[in-house]
Short mmCIF file of C-alpha atoms in Angstrom, two decimals:
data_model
loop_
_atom_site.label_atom_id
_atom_site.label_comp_id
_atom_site.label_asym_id
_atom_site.label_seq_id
_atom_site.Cartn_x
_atom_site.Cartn_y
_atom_site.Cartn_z
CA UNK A 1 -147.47 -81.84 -105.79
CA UNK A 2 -143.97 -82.87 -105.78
CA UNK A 3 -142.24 -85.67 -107.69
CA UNK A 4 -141.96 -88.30 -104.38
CA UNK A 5 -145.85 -88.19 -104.67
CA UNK A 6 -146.06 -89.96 -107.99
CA UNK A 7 -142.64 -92.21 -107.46
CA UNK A 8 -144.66 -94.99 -105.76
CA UNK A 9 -143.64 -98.64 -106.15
CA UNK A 10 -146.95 -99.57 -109.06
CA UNK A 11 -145.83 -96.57 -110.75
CA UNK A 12 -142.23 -97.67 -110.75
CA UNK A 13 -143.45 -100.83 -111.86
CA UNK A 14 -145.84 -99.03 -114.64
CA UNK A 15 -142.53 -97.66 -115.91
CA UNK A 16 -140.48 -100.77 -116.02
CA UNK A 17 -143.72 -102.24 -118.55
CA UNK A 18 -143.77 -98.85 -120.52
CA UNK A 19 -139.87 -98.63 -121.19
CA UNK A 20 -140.07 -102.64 -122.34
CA UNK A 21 -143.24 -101.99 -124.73
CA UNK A 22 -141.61 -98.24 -126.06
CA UNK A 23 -138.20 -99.84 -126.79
CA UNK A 24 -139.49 -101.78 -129.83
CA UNK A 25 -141.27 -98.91 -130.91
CA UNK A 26 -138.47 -96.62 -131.10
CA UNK A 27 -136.01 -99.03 -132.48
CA UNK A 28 -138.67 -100.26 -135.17
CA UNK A 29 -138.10 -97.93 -137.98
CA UNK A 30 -133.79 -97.73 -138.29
CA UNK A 31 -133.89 -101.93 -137.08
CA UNK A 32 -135.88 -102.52 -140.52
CA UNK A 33 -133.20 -100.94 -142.56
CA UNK A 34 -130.11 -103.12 -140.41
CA UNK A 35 -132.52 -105.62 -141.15
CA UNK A 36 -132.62 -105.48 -145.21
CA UNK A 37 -129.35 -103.30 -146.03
CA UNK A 38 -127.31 -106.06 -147.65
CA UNK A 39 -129.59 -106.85 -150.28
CA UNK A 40 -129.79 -105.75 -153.35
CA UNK A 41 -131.51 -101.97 -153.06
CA UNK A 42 -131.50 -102.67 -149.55
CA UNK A 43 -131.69 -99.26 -148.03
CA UNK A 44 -134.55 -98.03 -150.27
CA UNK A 45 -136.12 -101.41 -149.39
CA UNK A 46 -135.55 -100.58 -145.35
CA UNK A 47 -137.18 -97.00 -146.23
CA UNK A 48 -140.94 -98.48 -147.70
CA UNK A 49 -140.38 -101.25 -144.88
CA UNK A 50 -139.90 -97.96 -142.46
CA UNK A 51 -142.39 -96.68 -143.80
CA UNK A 52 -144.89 -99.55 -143.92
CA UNK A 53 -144.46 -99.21 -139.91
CA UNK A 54 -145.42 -95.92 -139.76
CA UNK A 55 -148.48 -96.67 -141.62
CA UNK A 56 -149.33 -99.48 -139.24
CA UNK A 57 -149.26 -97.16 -136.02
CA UNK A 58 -151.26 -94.36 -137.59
CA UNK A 59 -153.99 -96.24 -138.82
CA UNK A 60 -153.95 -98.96 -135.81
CA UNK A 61 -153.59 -96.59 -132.63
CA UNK A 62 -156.72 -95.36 -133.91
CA UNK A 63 -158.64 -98.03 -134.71
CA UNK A 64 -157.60 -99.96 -131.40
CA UNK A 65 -157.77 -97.21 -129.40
CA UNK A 66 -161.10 -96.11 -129.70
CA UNK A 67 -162.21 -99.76 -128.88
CA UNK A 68 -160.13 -99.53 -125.89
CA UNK A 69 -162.57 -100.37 -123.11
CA UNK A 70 -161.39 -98.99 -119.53
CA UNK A 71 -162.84 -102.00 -117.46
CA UNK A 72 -161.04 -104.84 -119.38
CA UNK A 73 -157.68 -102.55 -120.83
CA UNK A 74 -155.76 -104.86 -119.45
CA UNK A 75 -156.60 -108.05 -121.92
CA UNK A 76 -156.82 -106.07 -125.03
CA UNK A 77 -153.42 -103.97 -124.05
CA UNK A 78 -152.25 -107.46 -123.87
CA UNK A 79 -153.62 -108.55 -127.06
CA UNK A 80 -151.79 -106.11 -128.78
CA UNK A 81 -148.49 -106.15 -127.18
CA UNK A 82 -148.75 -110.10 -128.53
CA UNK A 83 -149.59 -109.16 -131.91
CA UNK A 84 -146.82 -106.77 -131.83
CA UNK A 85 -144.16 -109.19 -130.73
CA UNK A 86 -145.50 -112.06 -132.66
CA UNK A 87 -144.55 -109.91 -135.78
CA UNK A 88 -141.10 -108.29 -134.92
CA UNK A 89 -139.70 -111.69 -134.13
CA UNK A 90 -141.22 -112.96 -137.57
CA UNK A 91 -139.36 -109.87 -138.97
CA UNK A 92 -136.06 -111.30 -136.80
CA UNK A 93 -136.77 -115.11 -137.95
CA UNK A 94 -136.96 -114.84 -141.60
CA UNK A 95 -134.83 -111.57 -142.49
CA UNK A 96 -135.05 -112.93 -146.00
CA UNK A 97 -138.48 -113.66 -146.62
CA UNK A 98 -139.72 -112.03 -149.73
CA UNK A 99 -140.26 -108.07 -149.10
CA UNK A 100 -144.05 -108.79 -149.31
CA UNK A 101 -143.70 -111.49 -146.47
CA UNK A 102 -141.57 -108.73 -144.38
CA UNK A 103 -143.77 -105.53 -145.41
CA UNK A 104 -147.24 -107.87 -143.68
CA UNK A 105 -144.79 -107.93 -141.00
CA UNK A 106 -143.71 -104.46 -140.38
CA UNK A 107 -147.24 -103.35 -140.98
CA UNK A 108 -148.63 -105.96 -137.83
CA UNK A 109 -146.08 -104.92 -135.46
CA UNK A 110 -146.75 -101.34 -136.09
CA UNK A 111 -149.99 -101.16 -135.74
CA UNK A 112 -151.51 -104.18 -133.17
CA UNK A 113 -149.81 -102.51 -130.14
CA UNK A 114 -151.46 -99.33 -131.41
CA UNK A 115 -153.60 -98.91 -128.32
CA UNK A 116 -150.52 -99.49 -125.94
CA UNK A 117 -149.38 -95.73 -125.97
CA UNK A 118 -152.82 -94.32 -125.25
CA UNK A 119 -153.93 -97.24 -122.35
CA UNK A 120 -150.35 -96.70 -120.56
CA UNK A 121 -151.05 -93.85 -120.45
CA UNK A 122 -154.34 -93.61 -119.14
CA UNK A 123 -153.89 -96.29 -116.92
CA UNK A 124 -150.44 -94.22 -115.40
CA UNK A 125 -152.94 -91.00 -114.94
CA UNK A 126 -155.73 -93.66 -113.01
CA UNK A 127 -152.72 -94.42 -110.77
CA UNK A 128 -151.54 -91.52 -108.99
CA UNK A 129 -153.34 -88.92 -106.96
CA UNK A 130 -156.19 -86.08 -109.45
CA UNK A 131 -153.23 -83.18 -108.08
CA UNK A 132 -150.37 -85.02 -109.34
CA UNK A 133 -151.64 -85.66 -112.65
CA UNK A 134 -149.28 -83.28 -114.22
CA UNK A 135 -146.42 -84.29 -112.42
CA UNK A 136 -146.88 -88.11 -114.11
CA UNK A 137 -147.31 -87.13 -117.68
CA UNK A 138 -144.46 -85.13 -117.16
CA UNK A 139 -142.13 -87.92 -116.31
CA UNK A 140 -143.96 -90.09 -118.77
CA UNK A 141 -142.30 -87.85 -120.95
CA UNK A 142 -139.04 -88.10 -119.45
CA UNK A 143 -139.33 -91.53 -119.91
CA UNK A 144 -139.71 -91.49 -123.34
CA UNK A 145 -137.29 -88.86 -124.30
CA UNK A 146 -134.89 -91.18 -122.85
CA UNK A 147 -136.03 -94.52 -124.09
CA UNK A 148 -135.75 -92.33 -128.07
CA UNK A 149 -132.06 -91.37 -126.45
CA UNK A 150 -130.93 -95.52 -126.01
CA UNK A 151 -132.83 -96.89 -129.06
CA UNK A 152 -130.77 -95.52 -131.97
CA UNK A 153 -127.33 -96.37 -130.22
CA UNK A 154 -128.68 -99.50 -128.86
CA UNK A 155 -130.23 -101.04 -131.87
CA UNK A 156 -127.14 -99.72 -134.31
CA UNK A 157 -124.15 -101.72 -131.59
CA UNK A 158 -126.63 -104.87 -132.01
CA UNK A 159 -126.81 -104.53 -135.65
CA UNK A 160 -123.65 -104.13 -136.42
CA UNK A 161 -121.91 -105.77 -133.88
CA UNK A 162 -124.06 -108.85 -133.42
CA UNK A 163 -126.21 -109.49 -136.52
CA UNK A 164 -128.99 -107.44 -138.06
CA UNK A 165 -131.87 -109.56 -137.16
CA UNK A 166 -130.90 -109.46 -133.36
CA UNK A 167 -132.72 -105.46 -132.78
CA UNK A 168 -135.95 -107.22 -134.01
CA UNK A 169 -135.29 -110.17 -131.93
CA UNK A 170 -135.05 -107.75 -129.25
CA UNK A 171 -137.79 -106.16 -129.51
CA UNK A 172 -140.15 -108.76 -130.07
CA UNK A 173 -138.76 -110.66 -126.69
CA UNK A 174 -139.49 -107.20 -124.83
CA UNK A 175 -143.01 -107.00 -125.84
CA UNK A 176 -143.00 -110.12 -124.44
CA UNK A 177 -142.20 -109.40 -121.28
CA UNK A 178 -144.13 -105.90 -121.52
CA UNK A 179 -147.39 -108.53 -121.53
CA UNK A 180 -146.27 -110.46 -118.48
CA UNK A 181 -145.79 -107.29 -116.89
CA UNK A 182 -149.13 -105.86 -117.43
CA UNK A 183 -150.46 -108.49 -114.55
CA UNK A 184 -148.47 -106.20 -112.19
CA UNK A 185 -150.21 -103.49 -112.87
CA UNK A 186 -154.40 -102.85 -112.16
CA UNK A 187 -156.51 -104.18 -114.14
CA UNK A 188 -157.64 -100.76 -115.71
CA UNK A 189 -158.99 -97.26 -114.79
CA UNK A 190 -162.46 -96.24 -113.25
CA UNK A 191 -164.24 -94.46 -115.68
CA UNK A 192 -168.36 -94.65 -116.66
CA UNK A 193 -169.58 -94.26 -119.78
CA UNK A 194 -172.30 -92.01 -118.79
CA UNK A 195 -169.77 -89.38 -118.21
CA UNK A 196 -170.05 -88.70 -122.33
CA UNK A 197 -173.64 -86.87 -121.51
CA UNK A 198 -175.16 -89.38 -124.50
CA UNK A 199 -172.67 -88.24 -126.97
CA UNK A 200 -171.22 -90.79 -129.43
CA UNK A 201 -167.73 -91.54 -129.21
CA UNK A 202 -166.62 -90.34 -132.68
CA UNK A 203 -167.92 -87.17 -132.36
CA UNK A 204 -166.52 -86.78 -129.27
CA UNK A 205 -163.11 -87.61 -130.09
CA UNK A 206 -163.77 -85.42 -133.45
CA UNK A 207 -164.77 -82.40 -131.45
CA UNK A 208 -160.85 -82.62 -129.76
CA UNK A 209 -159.35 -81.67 -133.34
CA UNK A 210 -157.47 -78.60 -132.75
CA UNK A 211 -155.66 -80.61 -129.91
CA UNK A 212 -154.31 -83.10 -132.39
CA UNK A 213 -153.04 -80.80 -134.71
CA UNK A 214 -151.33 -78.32 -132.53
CA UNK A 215 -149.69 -81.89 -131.71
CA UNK A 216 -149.10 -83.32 -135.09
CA UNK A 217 -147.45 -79.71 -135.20
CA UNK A 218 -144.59 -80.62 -132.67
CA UNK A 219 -144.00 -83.59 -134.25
CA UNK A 220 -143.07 -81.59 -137.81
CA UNK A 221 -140.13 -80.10 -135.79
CA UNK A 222 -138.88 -83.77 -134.77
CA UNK A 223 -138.98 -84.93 -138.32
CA UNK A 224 -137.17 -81.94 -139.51
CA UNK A 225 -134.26 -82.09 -136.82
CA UNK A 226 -133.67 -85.84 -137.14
CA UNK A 227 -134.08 -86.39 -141.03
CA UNK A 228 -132.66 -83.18 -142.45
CA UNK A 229 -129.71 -82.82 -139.57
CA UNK A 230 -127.16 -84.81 -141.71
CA UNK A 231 -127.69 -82.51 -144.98
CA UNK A 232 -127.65 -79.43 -143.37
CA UNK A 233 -124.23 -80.58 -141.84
CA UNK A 234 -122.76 -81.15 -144.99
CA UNK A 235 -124.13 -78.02 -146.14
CA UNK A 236 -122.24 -76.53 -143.40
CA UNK A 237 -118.89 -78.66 -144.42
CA UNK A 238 -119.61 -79.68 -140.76
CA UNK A 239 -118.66 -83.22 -139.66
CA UNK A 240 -121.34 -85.67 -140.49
CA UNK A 241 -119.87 -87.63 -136.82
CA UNK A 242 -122.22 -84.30 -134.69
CA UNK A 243 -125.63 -85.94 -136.18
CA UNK A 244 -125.75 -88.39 -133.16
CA UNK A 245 -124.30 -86.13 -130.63
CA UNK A 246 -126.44 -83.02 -131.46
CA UNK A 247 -129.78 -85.35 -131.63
CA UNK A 248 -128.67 -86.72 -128.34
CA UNK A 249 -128.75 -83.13 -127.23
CA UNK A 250 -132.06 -82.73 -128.83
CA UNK A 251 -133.51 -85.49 -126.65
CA UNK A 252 -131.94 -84.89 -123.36
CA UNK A 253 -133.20 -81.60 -123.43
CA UNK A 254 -136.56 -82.70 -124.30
CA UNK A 255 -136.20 -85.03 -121.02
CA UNK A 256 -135.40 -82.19 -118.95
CA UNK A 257 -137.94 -80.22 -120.18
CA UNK A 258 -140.41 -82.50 -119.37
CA UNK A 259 -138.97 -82.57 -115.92
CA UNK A 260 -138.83 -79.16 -115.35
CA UNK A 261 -142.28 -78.52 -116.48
CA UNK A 262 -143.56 -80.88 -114.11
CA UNK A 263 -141.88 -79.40 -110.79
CA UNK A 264 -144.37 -76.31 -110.81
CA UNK A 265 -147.87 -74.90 -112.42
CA UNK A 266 -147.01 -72.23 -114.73
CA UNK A 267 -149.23 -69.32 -115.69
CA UNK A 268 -152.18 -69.39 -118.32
CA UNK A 269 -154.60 -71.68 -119.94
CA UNK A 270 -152.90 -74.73 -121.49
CA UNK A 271 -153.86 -73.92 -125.03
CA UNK A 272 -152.35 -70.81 -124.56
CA UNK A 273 -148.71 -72.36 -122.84
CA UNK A 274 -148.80 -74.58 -126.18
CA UNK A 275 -149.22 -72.15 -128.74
CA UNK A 276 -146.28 -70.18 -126.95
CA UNK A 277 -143.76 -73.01 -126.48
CA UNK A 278 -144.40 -74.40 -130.66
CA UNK A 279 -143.67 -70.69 -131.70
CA UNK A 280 -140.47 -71.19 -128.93
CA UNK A 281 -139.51 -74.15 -130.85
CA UNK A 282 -140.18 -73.00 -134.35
CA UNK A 283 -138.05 -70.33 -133.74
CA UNK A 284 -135.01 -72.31 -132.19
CA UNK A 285 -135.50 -74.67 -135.53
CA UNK A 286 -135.24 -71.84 -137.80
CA UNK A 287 -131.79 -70.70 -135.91
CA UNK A 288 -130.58 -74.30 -136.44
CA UNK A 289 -131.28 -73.55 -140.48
CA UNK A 290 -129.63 -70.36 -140.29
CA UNK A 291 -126.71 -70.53 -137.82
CA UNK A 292 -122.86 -72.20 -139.72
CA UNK A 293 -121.67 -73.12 -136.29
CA UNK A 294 -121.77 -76.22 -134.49
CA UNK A 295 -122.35 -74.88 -130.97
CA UNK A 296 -125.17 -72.88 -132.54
CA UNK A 297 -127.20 -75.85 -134.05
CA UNK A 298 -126.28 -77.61 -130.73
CA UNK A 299 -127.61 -74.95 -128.36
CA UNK A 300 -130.65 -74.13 -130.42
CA UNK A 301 -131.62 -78.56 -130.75
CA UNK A 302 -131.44 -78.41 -127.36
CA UNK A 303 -133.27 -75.64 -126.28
CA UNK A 304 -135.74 -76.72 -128.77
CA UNK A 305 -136.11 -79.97 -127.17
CA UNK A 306 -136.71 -78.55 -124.06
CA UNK A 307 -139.56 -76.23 -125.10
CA UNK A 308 -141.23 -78.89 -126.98
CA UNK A 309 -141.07 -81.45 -124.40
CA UNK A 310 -143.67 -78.71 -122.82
CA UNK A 311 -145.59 -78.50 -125.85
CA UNK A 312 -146.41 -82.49 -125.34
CA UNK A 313 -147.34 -82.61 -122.16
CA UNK A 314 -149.28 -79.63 -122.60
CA UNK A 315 -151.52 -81.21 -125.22
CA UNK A 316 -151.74 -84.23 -123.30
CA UNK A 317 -153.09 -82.38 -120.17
CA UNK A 318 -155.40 -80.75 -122.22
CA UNK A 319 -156.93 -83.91 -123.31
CA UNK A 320 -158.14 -84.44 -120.61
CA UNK A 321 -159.76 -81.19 -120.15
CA UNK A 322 -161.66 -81.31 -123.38
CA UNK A 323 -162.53 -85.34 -123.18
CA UNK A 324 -164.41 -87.33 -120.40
CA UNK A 325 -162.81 -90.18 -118.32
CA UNK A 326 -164.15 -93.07 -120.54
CA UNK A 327 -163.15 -91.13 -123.65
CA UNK A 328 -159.53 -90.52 -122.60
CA UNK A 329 -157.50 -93.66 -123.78
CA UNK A 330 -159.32 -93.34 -127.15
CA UNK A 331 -158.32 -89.88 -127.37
CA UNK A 332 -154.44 -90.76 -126.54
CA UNK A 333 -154.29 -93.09 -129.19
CA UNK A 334 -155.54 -90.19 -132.05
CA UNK A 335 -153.42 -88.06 -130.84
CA UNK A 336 -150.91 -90.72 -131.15
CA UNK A 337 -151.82 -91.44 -134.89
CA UNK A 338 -151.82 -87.45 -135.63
CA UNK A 339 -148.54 -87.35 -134.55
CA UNK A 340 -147.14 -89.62 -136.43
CA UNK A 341 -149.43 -88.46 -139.61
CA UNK A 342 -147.16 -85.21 -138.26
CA UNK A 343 -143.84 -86.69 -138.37
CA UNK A 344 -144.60 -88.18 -141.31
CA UNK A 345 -145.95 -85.20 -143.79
CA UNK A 346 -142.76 -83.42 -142.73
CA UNK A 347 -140.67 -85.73 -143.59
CA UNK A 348 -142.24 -86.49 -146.98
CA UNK A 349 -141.82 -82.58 -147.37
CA UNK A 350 -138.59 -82.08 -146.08
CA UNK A 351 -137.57 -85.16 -148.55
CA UNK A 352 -139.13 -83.73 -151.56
CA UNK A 353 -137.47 -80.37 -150.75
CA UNK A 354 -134.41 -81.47 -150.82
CA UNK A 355 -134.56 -82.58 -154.06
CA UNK A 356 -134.17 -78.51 -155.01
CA UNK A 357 -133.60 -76.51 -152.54
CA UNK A 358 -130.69 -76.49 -149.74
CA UNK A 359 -131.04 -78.63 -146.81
CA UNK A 360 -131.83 -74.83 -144.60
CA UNK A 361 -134.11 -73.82 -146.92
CA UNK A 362 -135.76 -77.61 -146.73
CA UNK A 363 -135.77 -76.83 -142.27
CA UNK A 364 -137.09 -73.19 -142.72
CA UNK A 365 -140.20 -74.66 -145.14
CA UNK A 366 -140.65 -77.35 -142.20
CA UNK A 367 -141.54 -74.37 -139.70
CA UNK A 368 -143.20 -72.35 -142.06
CA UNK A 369 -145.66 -75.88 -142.24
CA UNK A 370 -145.41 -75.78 -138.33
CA UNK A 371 -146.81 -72.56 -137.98
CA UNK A 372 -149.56 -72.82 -140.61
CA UNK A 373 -150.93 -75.85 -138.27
CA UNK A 374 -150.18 -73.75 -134.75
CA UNK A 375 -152.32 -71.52 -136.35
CA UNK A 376 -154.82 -74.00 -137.55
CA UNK A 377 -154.88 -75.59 -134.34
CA UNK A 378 -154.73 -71.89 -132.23
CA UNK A 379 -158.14 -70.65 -133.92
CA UNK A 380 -159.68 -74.35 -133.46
CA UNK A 381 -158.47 -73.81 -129.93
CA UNK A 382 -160.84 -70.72 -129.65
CA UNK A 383 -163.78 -72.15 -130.43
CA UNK A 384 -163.49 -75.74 -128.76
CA UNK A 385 -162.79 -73.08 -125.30
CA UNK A 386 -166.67 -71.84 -125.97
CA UNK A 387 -168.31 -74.69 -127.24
CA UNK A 388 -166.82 -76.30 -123.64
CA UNK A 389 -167.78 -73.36 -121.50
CA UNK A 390 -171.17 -73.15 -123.15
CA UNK A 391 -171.60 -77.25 -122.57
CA UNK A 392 -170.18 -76.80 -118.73
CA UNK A 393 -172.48 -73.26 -118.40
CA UNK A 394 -175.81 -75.37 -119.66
CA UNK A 395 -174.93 -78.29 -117.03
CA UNK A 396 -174.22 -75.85 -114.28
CA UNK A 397 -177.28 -74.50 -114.82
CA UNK A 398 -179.26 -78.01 -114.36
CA UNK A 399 -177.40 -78.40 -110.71
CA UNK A 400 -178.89 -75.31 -109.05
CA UNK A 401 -179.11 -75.94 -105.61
CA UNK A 402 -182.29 -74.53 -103.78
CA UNK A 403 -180.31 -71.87 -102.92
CA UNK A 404 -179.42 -70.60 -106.68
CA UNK A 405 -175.93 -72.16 -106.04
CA UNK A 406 -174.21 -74.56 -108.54
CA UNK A 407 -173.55 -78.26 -107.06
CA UNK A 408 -171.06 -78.92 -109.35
CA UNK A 409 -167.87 -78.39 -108.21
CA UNK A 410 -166.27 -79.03 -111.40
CA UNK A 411 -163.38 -76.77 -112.26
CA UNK A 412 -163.08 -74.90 -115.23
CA UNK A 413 -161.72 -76.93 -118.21
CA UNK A 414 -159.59 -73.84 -119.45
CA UNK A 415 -157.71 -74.34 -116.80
CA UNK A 416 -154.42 -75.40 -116.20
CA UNK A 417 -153.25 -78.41 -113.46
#
């Protein structure tokens, strides 16, 4: 289906709530350090505060999520968004509490909204037509490449120009009006719990594994291009000034991948398309390491944006080939938490790299992490693809029609929108 088929006025609107909930979220971590810089060790402080966020979302987009209840999303999604705002405009109030006070704080509004992601999202999917499902995570992803674009810039001019507890201010006023805009939007998605076939939950969302992994494994590549971008320029005895220009690159082209993956199908089975476009990305990452010119690192971030804009909304499509309906929101929000756990355990390695080794030979470990856990996820990939056909073979062969023909018209799950 084309674009003008999901562009209807509740999904404009479904937009207008995501972009004020996301905002926060991607001006969180460098607002923190605005937040804390003048004080005494204030940048290491802004770094465990940064960090302390982090924590929050992996651990509550989990926990939230799976509790996440399709017929009354709306309330809880709501719930969280408050907790959420409550806490940045704590952080905003009382920028000198003790760093206790602020890491209780940082941890709250990182992980109560932890469910948002996930329910958006699975509320945006409800919305729109079962054909132009692919079309609407794509320009979810749009969305968000863009919304990562503004918050840096945006939240650095407020700091700086207006005071440093204004970002948090910010973002705890647009949760705010993220909540008031939920009541614009339905209620919540149809979905029956009896779609699960009697199986729990957990193992459920546990059986969906290699999914997460492969996408904590696109998330390494993020880490790696926006943490380890400044030392490699100096490495380079390249102007430190390219940072924000060439990670601007690196998100505009992840918007128009997105984009551009969404206008047609493409060929194969969507494990398959992922595999391919992380080893597209890995490689463009590596060229950044290895490449002393400017226009090289520029042309490789942004072709590596674009590829692994695919890579998401691949593994987000093929959630919900491998989970049912009523599982779905839950499964958004772990595979929100894994890729954070992602960015995260590449940064910590990148970090500790650095330490000895040269900010290219810190990138070109990064990958070599990236592809262990493409792999990981690849062979996991293999066997979830026969433990599903098996599953959908056994309940095909329960719906024989009196005339030996199947009366499920279900599709196979290998296969791609």
């Amino acid at each position: 289906m084309p674009y003008r088929s999901v562009l209807t006025r509740p999904v404009l609107a479904w937009g207008a709530v995501t972009i004020a909930a996301r905002l926060p979220v991607a001006m969180a971590p460098l607002a923190l350090v605005f937040l804390v810089r003048e004080r005494p060790g204030g940048y290491s402080l802004g770094a465990v505060l940064a960090a302390v966020y982090v924590v929050g979302e992996i651990l509550g987009a989990p926990v939230f999520g799976t509790r996440l209840r399709p017929e009354r999303a709306r309330p809880q999604l709501a719930a969280g968004l408050v907790g959420g705002g409550v806490a940045f405009a704590g952080l905003g109030l009382a920028p000198q509490a003790p760093p206790v006070v602020l890491g209780v704080l940082a941890f709250v509004a990182g992980g109560a909204p932890g469910a948002v992601s996930g329910g958006m999202r699975a509320l945006l999917t409800g919305m729109v037509p079962a054909g132009a499902v692919g079309q609407a995570i794509s320009l979810e992803s749009v969305l968000t490449s863009a919304v990562w674009a503004v918050a840096p810039a945006l939240t650095t001019w407020l700091a700086l120009g207006a005071a440093p507890y204004v970002p948090l201010l910010l973002a705890g006023g647009l949760m705010g009006a993220a909540v008031a805009g939920l009541w614009a939007l339905p209620a919540g998605w149809a979905a029956d719990d009896g779609d699960r076939g009697g199986v729990p939950m957990r193992r459920l969302l546990a059986r969906a594994w290699p999914v997460y992994v492969t996408g904590a494994a696109s998330l390494t590549l993020l880490a790696l291009a926006e943490l380890v971008l400044p030392a490699l320029l100096e490495q380079r005895s390249l102007g430190l000034g390219w940072a924000g220009p060439l990670l601007a690159g690196f998100s505009l082209g992840s918007a128009a991948g997105a984009f551009v993956y969404g206008l047609r199908g493409w060929p194969g089975r969507l494990a398959v398309q992922s595999v391919v476009l992380l080893l597209g990305v890995s490689g463009c990452v590596a060229l950044v390491a290895l490449l002393p010119w400017t226009g090289a690192i520029a042309a490789g971030l942004v072709v590596a944006g674009v590829l692994q804009a695919g890579a998401m909304v691949t593994r987000n499509m093929r959630l919900r080939e491998v989970l049912p309906a009523s599982a779905l929101a839950a499964g958004y929000a772990v595979m929100y938490a894994a890729i954070g756990a992602g960015y995260a355990a590449s940064g910590t390695l990148a970090g500790g790299l650095l330490r000895v080794v040269s900010p290219s030979t810190a990138i070109l470990a990064g990958v070599g992490l990236t592809l262990v856990l493409t792999a990981i996820g690849a062979v996991g990939e293999r066997r979830l693809a026969s433990g599903v056909r098996d599953a959908a073979g056994d309940a095909a062969g329960d719906t024989v029609g009196a005339e030996g023909a199947p009366v499920d018209g279900r599709r196979d799950p290998e296969r791609s929108l």
